[in-house]
CSV table of N, CA and C in Angstrom, one decimal:
chain,number,residue,atom,x,y,z
A,28,VAL,N,111.7,44.1,14.1
A,28,VAL,CA,111.4,45.0,15.1
A,28,VAL,C,110.0,44.8,15.6
A,29,THR,N,109.0,44.5,14.8
A,29,THR,CA,107.7,44.3,15.2
A,29,THR,C,107.6,43.1,16.2
A,30,LEU,N,108.2,42.0,15.8
A,30,LEU,CA,108.2,40.9,16.8
A,30,LEU,C,108.9,41.2,18.1
A,31,ALA,N,110.0,41.9,18.0
A,31,ALA,CA,110.7,42.3,19.2
A,31,ALA,C,109.9,43.2,20.1
A,32,SER,N,109.0,44.0,19.5
A,32,SER,CA,108.2,44.9,20.3
A,32,SER,C,107.1,44.1,21.0
A,33,ILE,N,106.7,43.0,20.4
A,33,ILE,CA,105.7,42.1,21.0
A,33,ILE,C,106.4,41.4,22.2
A,34,VAL,N,107.6,40.9,21.9
A,34,VAL,CA,108.4,40.2,23.0
A,34,VAL,C,108.6,41.2,24.2
A,35,GLU,N,108.9,42.4,23.9
A,35,GLU,CA,109.1,43.5,24.9
A,35,GLU,C,107.9,43.6,25.8
A,36,ARG,N,106.7,43.6,25.2
A,36,ARG,CA,105.4,43.8,26.0
A,36,ARG,C,104.9,42.6,26.6
A,37,GLU,N,105.3,41.4,26.1
A,37,GLU,CA,104.8,40.1,26.6
A,37,GLU,C,105.6,39.6,27.7
A,38,THR,N,106.8,40.1,27.9
A,38,THR,CA,107.7,39.6,28.9
A,38,THR,C,108.0,40.6,30.0
A,39,LEU,N,108.5,40.1,31.1
A,39,LEU,CA,108.8,40.9,32.3
A,39,LEU,C,110.3,40.9,32.6
A,40,THR,N,111.0,39.9,32.2
A,40,THR,CA,112.5,39.7,32.5
A,40,THR,C,113.3,39.4,31.2
A,41,ASP,N,114.5,39.7,31.3
A,41,ASP,CA,115.4,39.3,30.2
A,41,ASP,C,115.5,37.8,30.0
A,42,GLU,N,115.4,37.0,31.1
A,42,GLU,CA,115.4,35.6,31.0
A,42,GLU,C,114.2,35.0,30.2
A,43,GLU,N,113.1,35.6,30.3
A,43,GLU,CA,111.9,35.2,29.6
A,43,GLU,C,111.9,35.4,28.1
A,44,ARG,N,112.6,36.5,27.7
A,44,ARG,CA,112.5,37.0,26.4
A,44,ARG,C,112.9,36.0,25.3
A,45,PRO,N,114.1,35.3,25.4
A,45,PRO,CA,114.4,34.3,24.4
A,45,PRO,C,113.4,33.1,24.3
A,46,ILE,N,112.9,32.7,25.4
A,46,ILE,CA,111.9,31.6,25.4
A,46,ILE,C,110.6,32.0,24.7
A,47,VAL,N,110.1,33.2,25.1
A,47,VAL,CA,108.9,33.7,24.5
A,47,VAL,C,109.1,34.0,23.0
A,48,ALA,N,110.2,34.6,22.7
A,48,ALA,CA,110.5,34.8,21.2
A,48,ALA,C,110.5,33.5,20.5
A,49,GLY,N,111.1,32.4,21.1
A,49,GLY,CA,111.0,31.1,20.4
A,49,GLY,C,109.6,30.6,20.3
A,50,ILE,N,108.8,30.8,21.3
A,50,ILE,CA,107.4,30.3,21.2
A,50,ILE,C,106.7,31.1,20.1
A,51,LEU,N,106.8,32.4,20.0
A,51,LEU,CA,106.1,33.2,19.0
A,51,LEU,C,106.6,32.9,17.6
A,52,LEU,N,107.9,32.7,17.5
A,52,LEU,CA,108.5,32.3,16.1
A,52,LEU,C,108.0,30.9,15.7
A,53,LYS,N,107.9,30.0,16.7
A,53,LYS,CA,107.3,28.7,16.4
A,53,LYS,C,105.9,28.8,15.9
A,54,ARG,N,105.1,29.6,16.6
A,54,ARG,CA,103.7,29.8,16.2
A,54,ARG,C,103.6,30.4,14.8
A,55,LEU,N,104.5,31.4,14.5
A,55,LEU,CA,104.5,32.0,13.1
A,55,LEU,C,104.8,30.9,12.1
A,56,GLU,N,105.9,30.2,12.3
A,56,GLU,CA,106.3,29.1,11.4
A,56,GLU,C,105.2,28.1,11.1
A,57,ALA,N,104.4,27.8,12.2
A,57,ALA,CA,103.4,26.8,12.1
A,57,ALA,C,102.1,27.3,11.5
A,58,GLY,N,102.1,28.6,11.2
A,58,GLY,CA,100.9,29.3,10.7
A,58,GLY,C,99.8,29.5,11.7
A,59,TRP,N,100.1,29.5,13.0
A,59,TRP,CA,99.2,29.7,14.0
A,59,TRP,C,99.0,31.2,14.2
A,60,PRO,N,97.9,31.7,14.7
A,60,PRO,CA,97.8,33.1,15.2
A,60,PRO,C,98.7,33.3,16.4
A,61,LEU,N,99.3,34.4,16.5
A,61,LEU,CA,100.2,34.6,17.7
A,61,LEU,C,99.5,34.6,19.0
A,62,GLN,N,98.2,35.1,19.0
A,62,GLN,CA,97.4,35.2,20.2
A,62,GLN,C,98.2,35.9,21.4
A,63,ALA,N,98.8,37.0,21.1
A,63,ALA,CA,99.6,37.8,22.0
A,63,ALA,C,98.7,38.9,22.6
A,64,ASP,N,98.5,38.8,24.0
A,64,ASP,CA,97.7,39.8,24.6
A,64,ASP,C,98.1,41.2,24.4
A,65,ALA,N,99.5,41.4,24.3
A,65,ALA,CA,100.0,42.8,24.1
A,65,ALA,C,99.5,43.4,22.8
A,66,THR,N,99.4,42.6,21.8
A,66,THR,CA,98.9,43.2,20.5
A,66,THR,C,97.4,43.4,20.6
A,67,LEU,N,96.7,42.6,21.3
A,67,LEU,CA,95.3,42.8,21.5
A,67,LEU,C,95.0,44.1,22.4
A,68,GLN,N,95.9,44.3,23.4
A,68,GLN,CA,95.8,45.5,24.2
A,68,GLN,C,96.0,46.7,23.3
A,69,TYR,N,97.0,46.6,22.5
A,69,TYR,CA,97.3,47.7,21.5
A,69,TYR,C,96.1,48.0,20.6
A,70,ALA,N,95.4,46.9,20.1
A,70,ALA,CA,94.3,47.1,19.3
A,70,ALA,C,93.1,47.7,20.0
A,71,ILE,N,92.9,47.3,21.3
A,71,ILE,CA,91.8,47.8,22.1
A,71,ILE,C,92.0,49.3,22.3
A,72,ALA,N,93.2,49.7,22.8
A,72,ALA,CA,93.6,51.1,23.1
A,72,ALA,C,93.5,51.9,21.8
A,73,SER,N,93.9,51.4,20.7
A,73,SER,CA,93.8,52.1,19.4
A,73,SER,C,92.4,52.5,19.1
A,74,VAL,N,91.5,51.6,19.3
A,74,VAL,CA,90.1,51.8,19.1
A,74,VAL,C,89.5,52.8,20.1
A,75,ASN,N,89.9,52.6,21.4
A,75,ASN,CA,89.3,53.4,22.4
A,75,ASN,C,89.9,54.8,22.5
A,76,CYS,N,91.1,55.0,22.1
A,76,CYS,CA,91.8,56.3,22.2
A,76,CYS,C,91.3,57.2,21.0
A,77,THR,N,91.2,58.5,21.3
A,77,THR,CA,90.8,59.4,20.3
A,77,THR,C,91.7,60.5,20.1
A,78,LEU,N,91.8,61.1,18.9
A,78,LEU,CA,92.6,62.3,18.8
A,78,LEU,C,91.8,63.5,19.2
A,79,ARG,N,92.5,64.3,20.0
A,79,ARG,CA,91.8,65.5,20.5
A,79,ARG,C,92.7,66.7,20.3
A,80,LYS,N,92.2,67.7,19.7
A,80,LYS,CA,93.0,68.9,19.4
A,80,LYS,C,93.3,69.6,20.8
A,81,GLU,N,94.6,69.8,21.1
A,81,GLU,CA,95.0,70.5,22.3
A,81,GLU,C,95.2,72.0,22.0
A,82,THR,N,95.8,72.2,20.9
A,82,THR,CA,96.1,73.6,20.5
A,82,THR,C,95.8,73.7,19.0
A,83,SER,N,95.9,74.9,18.5
A,83,SER,CA,95.7,75.0,17.1
A,83,SER,C,96.9,74.5,16.3
A,84,ALA,N,98.0,74.3,17.0
A,84,ALA,CA,99.2,73.8,16.3
A,84,ALA,C,99.4,72.3,16.4
A,85,ALA,N,98.9,71.6,17.4
A,85,ALA,CA,99.2,70.2,17.5
A,85,ALA,C,98.0,69.4,18.1
A,86,GLN,N,98.0,68.1,17.8
A,86,GLN,CA,97.1,67.2,18.3
A,86,GLN,C,97.8,66.1,19.1
A,87,SER,N,97.2,65.6,20.1
A,87,SER,CA,97.8,64.5,20.8
A,87,SER,C,96.8,63.4,21.2
A,88,VAL,N,97.3,62.2,21.4
A,88,VAL,CA,96.4,61.1,21.7
A,88,VAL,C,96.0,61.2,23.1
A,89,LYS,N,94.8,61.1,23.4
A,89,LYS,CA,94.3,61.0,24.8
A,89,LYS,C,93.7,59.6,25.1
A,90,CYS,N,94.1,59.0,26.1
A,90,CYS,CA,93.6,57.7,26.4
A,90,CYS,C,93.8,57.4,27.9
A,91,GLU,N,92.8,56.8,28.5
A,91,GLU,CA,92.9,56.5,30.0
A,91,GLU,C,93.8,55.4,30.3
A,92,ASP,N,93.8,54.3,29.4
A,92,ASP,CA,94.6,53.1,29.7
A,92,ASP,C,95.1,52.5,28.4
A,93,TRP,N,96.3,52.6,28.1
A,93,TRP,CA,96.9,52.1,26.9
A,93,TRP,C,97.0,50.6,26.9
A,94,TRP,N,97.2,50.0,28.1
A,94,TRP,CA,97.4,48.5,28.2
A,94,TRP,C,96.3,47.9,29.0
A,95,PRO,N,95.0,48.0,28.5
A,95,PRO,CA,93.9,47.4,29.3
A,95,PRO,C,94.0,45.9,29.4
A,96,ILE,N,93.4,45.3,30.4
A,96,ILE,CA,93.3,43.8,30.5
A,96,ILE,C,92.2,43.3,29.5
A,97,PRO,N,92.6,42.5,28.6
A,97,PRO,CA,91.6,42.1,27.5
A,97,PRO,C,90.6,41.1,28.1
A,98,SER,N,89.4,41.2,27.6
A,98,SER,CA,88.3,40.3,27.9
A,98,SER,C,88.1,39.3,26.7
A,99,SER,N,87.3,38.3,26.9
A,99,SER,CA,87.1,37.4,25.8
A,99,SER,C,86.3,38.1,24.7
A,100,GLU,N,85.5,39.1,25.0
A,100,GLU,CA,84.8,39.9,24.0
A,100,GLU,C,85.8,40.7,23.2
A,101,ASP,N,86.8,41.2,23.9
A,101,ASP,CA,87.9,42.0,23.2
A,101,ASP,C,88.6,41.2,22.1
A,102,LYS,N,88.6,39.9,22.2
A,102,LYS,CA,89.3,39.1,21.3
A,102,LYS,C,88.6,39.1,19.9
A,103,LYS,N,87.4,39.7,19.8
A,103,LYS,CA,86.7,39.7,18.6
A,103,LYS,C,86.8,41.1,17.9
A,104,ILE,N,87.6,42.0,18.5
A,104,ILE,CA,87.7,43.4,17.9
A,104,ILE,C,88.4,43.3,16.6
A,105,LYS,N,87.8,44.1,15.6
A,105,LYS,CA,88.3,44.1,14.3
A,105,LYS,C,89.5,45.1,14.2
A,106,SER,N,90.7,44.5,14.1
A,106,SER,CA,91.9,45.3,14.0
A,106,SER,C,93.0,44.5,13.5
A,107,LEU,N,93.9,45.1,12.7
A,107,LEU,CA,95.0,44.3,12.1
A,107,LEU,C,96.0,44.0,13.3
A,108,TYR,N,95.9,44.6,14.4
A,108,TYR,CA,96.7,44.3,15.6
A,108,TYR,C,96.1,43.2,16.4
A,109,ASN,N,95.0,42.7,16.1
A,109,ASN,CA,94.4,41.6,16.9
A,109,ASN,C,94.9,40.3,16.4
A,110,THR,N,95.9,39.8,17.1
A,110,THR,CA,96.6,38.6,16.7
A,110,THR,C,95.9,37.3,17.2
A,111,TYR,N,94.7,37.5,17.7
A,111,TYR,CA,93.8,36.4,18.0
A,111,TYR,C,93.0,36.1,16.7
A,112,LEU,N,92.6,37.1,16.0
A,112,LEU,CA,91.9,36.9,14.7
A,112,LEU,C,92.8,36.8,13.5
A,113,ASN,N,93.9,37.5,13.5
A,113,ASN,CA,94.8,37.6,12.3
A,113,ASN,C,96.0,36.7,12.5
A,114,ARG,N,96.4,36.0,11.5
A,114,ARG,CA,97.7,35.3,11.5
A,114,ARG,C,98.8,36.2,11.1
A,115,GLY,N,100.0,35.9,11.5
A,115,GLY,CA,101.2,36.6,11.1
A,115,GLY,C,101.4,37.8,12.0
A,116,LEU,N,102.3,38.6,11.6
A,116,LEU,CA,102.6,39.8,12.5
A,116,LEU,C,101.7,41.0,12.2
A,117,PRO,N,101.4,41.8,13.2
A,117,PRO,CA,100.6,43.0,12.9
A,117,PRO,C,101.4,43.9,12.0
A,118,PRO,N,100.8,45.0,11.5
A,118,PRO,CA,101.4,45.9,10.5
A,118,PRO,C,102.6,46.7,11.0
A,119,GLY,N,102.8,46.8,12.3
A,119,GLY,CA,103.9,47.6,12.8
A,119,GLY,C,104.1,47.3,14.3
A,120,PRO,N,105.2,47.8,14.8
A,120,PRO,CA,105.5,47.6,16.2
A,120,PRO,C,104.4,48.2,17.2
A,121,ILE,N,104.3,47.6,18.3
A,121,ILE,CA,103.4,48.0,19.4
A,121,ILE,C,104.1,48.8,20.5
A,122,ALA,N,105.4,48.8,20.5
A,122,ALA,CA,106.2,49.4,21.5
A,122,ALA,C,107.6,49.6,21.0
A,123,ASN,N,108.4,50.3,21.8
A,123,ASN,CA,109.8,50.4,21.4
A,123,ASN,C,110.6,49.3,22.1
A,124,PRO,N,111.1,48.3,21.3
A,124,PRO,CA,111.7,47.2,21.9
A,124,PRO,C,113.1,47.5,22.5
A,125,GLY,N,113.4,46.9,23.6
A,125,GLY,CA,114.8,47.1,24.1
A,125,GLY,C,115.7,46.2,23.4
A,126,LEU,N,117.0,46.3,23.7
A,126,LEU,CA,118.0,45.5,23.1
A,126,LEU,C,117.9,44.0,23.4
A,127,SER,N,117.5,43.7,24.6
A,127,SER,CA,117.3,42.3,25.0
A,127,SER,C,116.2,41.7,24.2
A,128,SER,N,115.2,42.4,23.9
A,128,SER,CA,114.1,41.8,23.1
A,128,SER,C,114.5,41.6,21.7
A,129,ILE,N,115.3,42.6,21.1
A,129,ILE,CA,115.8,42.4,19.8
A,129,ILE,C,116.7,41.2,19.7
A,130,LYS,N,117.6,41.1,20.7
A,130,LYS,CA,118.5,39.9,20.7
A,130,LYS,C,117.8,38.6,20.8
A,131,ALA,N,116.7,38.6,21.6
A,131,ALA,CA,115.9,37.4,21.8
A,131,ALA,C,115.3,36.9,20.5
A,132,VAL,N,114.8,37.9,19.7
A,132,VAL,CA,114.2,37.5,18.4
A,132,VAL,C,115.3,37.0,17.4
A,133,VAL,N,116.5,37.6,17.5
A,133,VAL,CA,117.6,37.2,16.6
A,133,VAL,C,118.1,35.8,17.0
A,134,SER,N,118.2,35.6,18.4
A,134,SER,CA,118.7,34.3,18.9
A,134,SER,C,117.7,33.7,19.9
A,135,PRO,N,116.5,33.2,19.4
A,135,PRO,CA,115.5,32.7,20.3
A,135,PRO,C,116.0,31.4,20.9
A,136,GLN,N,115.3,31.0,22.0
A,136,GLN,CA,115.7,29.8,22.7
A,136,GLN,C,114.6,28.7,22.3
A,137,ASP,N,115.2,27.6,21.8
A,137,ASP,CA,114.3,26.5,21.5
A,137,ASP,C,113.7,25.9,22.8
A,138,SER,N,112.5,25.5,22.8
A,138,SER,CA,111.8,24.9,23.9
A,138,SER,C,110.7,24.0,23.4
A,139,PRO,N,110.2,23.2,24.3
A,139,PRO,CA,109.1,22.3,23.9
A,139,PRO,C,107.7,23.1,24.1
A,140,TYR,N,107.8,24.3,24.5
A,140,TYR,CA,106.6,25.1,24.8
A,140,TYR,C,105.9,25.8,23.6
A,141,TRP,N,104.6,25.8,23.7
A,141,TRP,CA,103.8,26.6,22.7
A,141,TRP,C,103.0,27.7,23.3
A,142,PHE,N,102.9,27.7,24.6
A,142,PHE,CA,102.0,28.6,25.3
A,142,PHE,C,102.7,29.1,26.6
A,143,TYR,N,102.3,30.3,27.0
A,143,TYR,CA,102.8,30.9,28.2
A,143,TYR,C,101.8,31.9,28.8
A,144,LEU,N,101.9,32.2,30.1
A,144,LEU,CA,101.1,33.2,30.7
A,144,LEU,C,101.8,33.7,31.9
A,145,HIS,N,101.4,34.9,32.4
A,145,HIS,CA,101.9,35.4,33.6
A,145,HIS,C,100.8,35.4,34.7
A,146,ASP,N,101.1,34.9,35.9
A,146,ASP,CA,100.1,34.9,36.9
A,146,ASP,C,100.0,36.3,37.5
A,147,GLY,N,99.2,36.5,38.5
A,147,GLY,CA,98.9,37.8,39.1
A,147,GLY,C,100.2,38.4,39.8
A,148,ASN,N,101.2,37.5,40.1
A,148,ASN,CA,102.4,38.0,40.7
A,148,ASN,C,103.5,38.2,39.7
A,149,GLY,N,103.2,38.1,38.4
A,149,GLY,CA,104.2,38.3,37.4
A,149,GLY,C,105.1,37.1,37.0
A,150,LYS,N,104.8,35.9,37.7
A,150,LYS,CA,105.6,34.7,37.4
A,150,LYS,C,105.1,34.1,36.1
A,151,ILE,N,106.0,33.7,35.2
A,151,ILE,CA,105.6,33.1,33.9
A,151,ILE,C,105.4,31.6,34.1
A,152,HIS,N,104.4,31.1,33.4
A,152,HIS,CA,104.1,29.7,33.4
A,152,HIS,C,104.0,29.2,31.9
A,153,TYR,N,104.8,28.2,31.6
A,153,TYR,CA,104.8,27.7,30.2
A,153,TYR,C,104.0,26.4,30.1
A,154,ALA,N,103.6,26.1,28.9
A,154,ALA,CA,102.8,24.9,28.6
A,154,ALA,C,103.2,24.3,27.3
A,155,LYS,N,103.2,23.0,27.2
A,155,LYS,CA,103.5,22.3,25.9
A,155,LYS,C,102.2,22.1,25.1
A,156,THR,N,101.1,22.0,25.7
A,156,THR,CA,99.8,21.7,25.0
A,156,THR,C,98.8,22.7,25.4
A,157,SER,N,97.7,22.7,24.6
A,157,SER,CA,96.6,23.6,24.9
A,157,SER,C,95.9,23.1,26.2
A,158,GLU,N,95.9,21.8,26.4
A,158,GLU,CA,95.3,21.3,27.7
A,158,GLU,C,96.1,21.8,28.9
A,159,GLU,N,97.4,21.8,28.8
A,159,GLU,CA,98.3,22.3,29.9
A,159,GLU,C,98.0,23.8,30.1
A,160,HIS,N,97.9,24.5,29.0
A,160,HIS,CA,97.7,25.9,29.0
A,160,HIS,C,96.4,26.3,29.7
A,161,ALA,N,95.3,25.5,29.3
A,161,ALA,CA,94.0,25.7,29.9
A,161,ALA,C,94.1,25.4,31.4
A,162,GLU,N,94.9,24.5,31.8
A,162,GLU,CA,95.0,24.2,33.3
A,162,GLU,C,95.8,25.4,33.9
A,163,ASN,N,96.8,25.9,33.3
A,163,ASN,CA,97.5,27.1,33.8
A,163,ASN,C,96.5,28.3,34.0
A,164,ILE,N,95.7,28.5,33.0
A,164,ILE,CA,94.7,29.6,33.1
A,164,ILE,C,93.8,29.3,34.3
A,165,ARG,N,93.3,28.1,34.4
A,165,ARG,CA,92.4,27.8,35.5
A,165,ARG,C,93.2,28.0,36.9
A,166,LYS,N,94.4,27.6,37.0
A,166,LYS,CA,95.2,27.7,38.2
A,166,LYS,C,95.6,29.1,38.6
A,167,TYR,N,96.0,29.8,37.6
A,167,TYR,CA,96.7,31.1,37.9
A,167,TYR,C,95.9,32.4,37.5
A,168,LEU,N,94.9,32.2,36.7
A,168,LEU,CA,94.2,33.4,36.3
A,168,LEU,C,92.7,33.5,36.7
A,169,GLN,N,92.2,32.4,37.2
A,169,GLN,CA,90.7,32.4,37.6
A,169,GLN,C,90.5,32.4,39.1
């Protein structure tokens, strides 16, 4: 369920989910950090959000932005949910995964890819090597 929650937040379409699930599982099996922005966003928001008493009977979480765009400085945040610093899965789900994300983790798609990113228009770009991924970052995110 934890990996499916990451797939849910890391993808935009059902078609992407099995490929991204395969990439993340491949990284786990290789002992790589997942380096999933969605888990980093969760870590950032968890640190930035505070509990605030609304009534004498209940408390609720108040936060301006639960899914902030991470910076390179954010990648240093100390949190078990920071999959840039920590290997393996975070301690729990970061979202409620849909059925397609759960199915993607159960039946991931094999691919030659190790990296992926979404450009500003939401289109996903895959890469086989860190060099190709760096080029995708340069082309689509800078």
